[in-house]
mmCIF file of C-alpha atoms in Angstrom:
data_model
loop_
_atom_site.group_PDB
_atom_site.id
_atom_site.type_symbol
_atom_site.label_atom_id
_atom_site.label_comp_id
_atom_site.label_asym_id
_atom_site.label_seq_id
_atom_site.Cartn_x
_atom_site.Cartn_y
_atom_site.Cartn_z
ATOM 1 C CA ILE A 15 63.092 -100.164 23.713
ATOM 2 C CA GLY A 16 62.658 -103.782 22.779
ATOM 3 C CA VAL A 17 66.125 -104.122 25.130
ATOM 4 C CA GLY A 18 64.370 -101.722 27.849
ATOM 5 C CA LEU A 19 61.068 -103.906 27.675
ATOM 6 C CA VAL A 20 63.052 -107.095 27.640
ATOM 7 C CA GLY A 21 64.649 -105.725 30.906
ATOM 8 C CA PHE A 22 61.602 -104.538 32.891
ATOM 9 C CA GLY A 23 59.876 -107.604 32.056
ATOM 10 C CA LEU A 24 62.575 -109.826 33.598
ATOM 11 C CA PHE A 25 62.846 -107.405 36.400
ATOM 12 C CA PHE A 26 58.967 -107.602 37.215
ATOM 13 C CA LEU A 27 59.446 -111.499 36.677
ATOM 14 C CA LEU A 28 61.897 -111.425 39.299
ATOM 15 C CA PHE A 29 60.063 -109.137 41.702
ATOM 16 C CA GLY A 30 57.291 -110.675 41.721
ATOM 17 C CA ILE A 31 58.930 -114.417 42.417
ATOM 18 C CA LEU A 32 60.414 -112.630 45.664
ATOM 19 C CA LEU A 33 57.411 -111.403 46.409
ATOM 20 C CA TYR A 34 56.149 -114.649 47.149
ATOM 21 C CA PHE A 35 54.500 -115.380 43.295
ATOM 22 C CA ASP A 36 52.556 -112.137 42.871
ATOM 23 C CA SER A 37 50.916 -113.192 40.407
ATOM 24 C CA VAL A 38 49.706 -109.985 38.744
ATOM 25 C CA LEU A 39 53.490 -108.854 38.911
ATOM 26 C CA LEU A 40 54.250 -112.065 36.943
ATOM 27 C CA ALA A 41 51.862 -111.420 34.242
ATOM 28 C CA PHE A 42 52.902 -108.012 33.634
ATOM 29 C CA GLY A 43 56.623 -109.510 33.408
ATOM 30 C CA ASN A 44 55.544 -111.667 31.268
ATOM 31 C CA LEU A 45 53.594 -109.726 28.838
ATOM 32 C CA LEU A 46 56.549 -107.235 29.182
ATOM 33 C CA PHE A 47 59.182 -109.836 28.123
ATOM 34 C CA LEU A 48 57.216 -111.323 25.124
ATOM 35 C CA THR A 49 56.237 -107.726 23.760
ATOM 36 C CA GLY A 50 60.364 -106.714 24.151
ATOM 37 C CA LEU A 51 61.182 -110.236 21.857
ATOM 38 C CA VAL A 52 58.958 -109.058 19.494
ATOM 39 C CA PHE A 53 60.431 -105.382 19.174
ATOM 40 C CA ILE A 54 64.127 -106.803 19.335
ATOM 41 C CA ILE A 55 63.893 -109.242 16.884
ATOM 42 C CA GLY A 56 60.140 -108.585 14.727
ATOM 43 C CA PHE A 57 56.837 -110.518 14.950
ATOM 44 C CA ARG A 58 57.427 -112.413 12.341
ATOM 45 C CA ARG A 59 61.202 -114.437 13.171
ATOM 46 C CA THR A 60 59.134 -114.313 16.936
ATOM 47 C CA PHE A 61 56.168 -116.082 15.269
ATOM 48 C CA THR A 62 58.487 -118.709 13.713
ATOM 49 C CA PHE A 63 60.686 -119.028 16.596
ATOM 50 C CA PHE A 64 57.858 -120.302 18.866
ATOM 51 C CA PHE A 65 55.557 -122.198 16.414
ATOM 52 C CA GLN A 66 58.242 -124.563 14.811
ATOM 53 C CA ARG A 67 57.082 -127.842 14.818
ATOM 54 C CA PRO A 68 59.764 -129.582 16.910
ATOM 55 C CA LYS A 69 59.616 -126.672 19.736
ATOM 56 C CA LEU A 70 55.592 -126.945 19.508
ATOM 57 C CA LYS A 71 55.858 -128.613 22.870
ATOM 58 C CA GLY A 72 57.653 -126.227 24.544
ATOM 59 C CA THR A 73 55.894 -123.664 23.438
ATOM 60 C CA SER A 74 52.611 -124.872 24.478
ATOM 61 C CA PHE A 75 54.288 -125.511 28.213
ATOM 62 C CA PHE A 76 55.380 -121.578 27.952
ATOM 63 C CA PHE A 77 51.811 -120.231 26.644
ATOM 64 C CA GLY A 78 49.880 -122.302 28.871
ATOM 65 C CA GLY A 79 52.331 -121.483 31.776
ATOM 66 C CA LEU A 80 51.359 -117.682 30.965
ATOM 67 C CA ILE A 81 47.543 -118.268 30.920
ATOM 68 C CA VAL A 82 47.852 -119.947 34.242
ATOM 69 C CA VAL A 83 49.510 -117.398 35.739
ATOM 70 C CA LEU A 84 46.827 -114.798 34.241
ATOM 71 C CA MET A 85 44.204 -117.083 35.700
ATOM 72 C CA ARG A 86 46.161 -116.180 39.412
ATOM 73 C CA TRP A 87 47.837 -119.789 39.849
ATOM 74 C CA PRO A 88 50.805 -118.167 39.909
ATOM 75 C CA ILE A 89 53.539 -120.922 41.341
ATOM 76 C CA LEU A 90 52.032 -123.877 38.672
ATOM 77 C CA GLY A 91 52.162 -121.344 36.102
ATOM 78 C CA MET A 92 55.944 -120.520 36.818
ATOM 79 C CA LEU A 93 56.961 -124.392 36.606
ATOM 80 C CA LEU A 94 55.147 -124.406 33.053
ATOM 81 C CA GLU A 95 56.646 -121.904 31.587
ATOM 82 C CA ALA A 96 60.102 -122.809 32.952
ATOM 83 C CA TYR A 97 59.671 -126.303 31.651
ATOM 84 C CA GLY A 98 58.587 -124.701 28.453
ATOM 85 C CA PHE A 99 61.238 -122.376 28.320
ATOM 86 C CA ILE A 100 63.898 -124.820 28.909
ATOM 87 C CA SER A 101 62.052 -126.962 26.376
ATOM 88 C CA LEU A 102 62.492 -124.363 23.863
ATOM 89 C CA PHE A 103 65.880 -123.516 24.369
ATOM 90 C CA LYS A 104 67.535 -126.856 25.051
#
């Protein structure tokens, strides 16, 4: 179930970007991706991954970008999320 949710999340993110940053598709893709991540590695491990002290800057940018996308500013939100994603996984 988790891999399917992550796959659909990535599909909706890609589809939202291809449709000129459609904010609804991007928000739905983000939510599906995070839900799938929780299903794959568990809630506790997901929480501890995102909220480690060295990764708080990346986490804040990632979730801040998610909130900005939900507020219908998709380009700025995706830029913030991309920076947060790179910062989390560097």
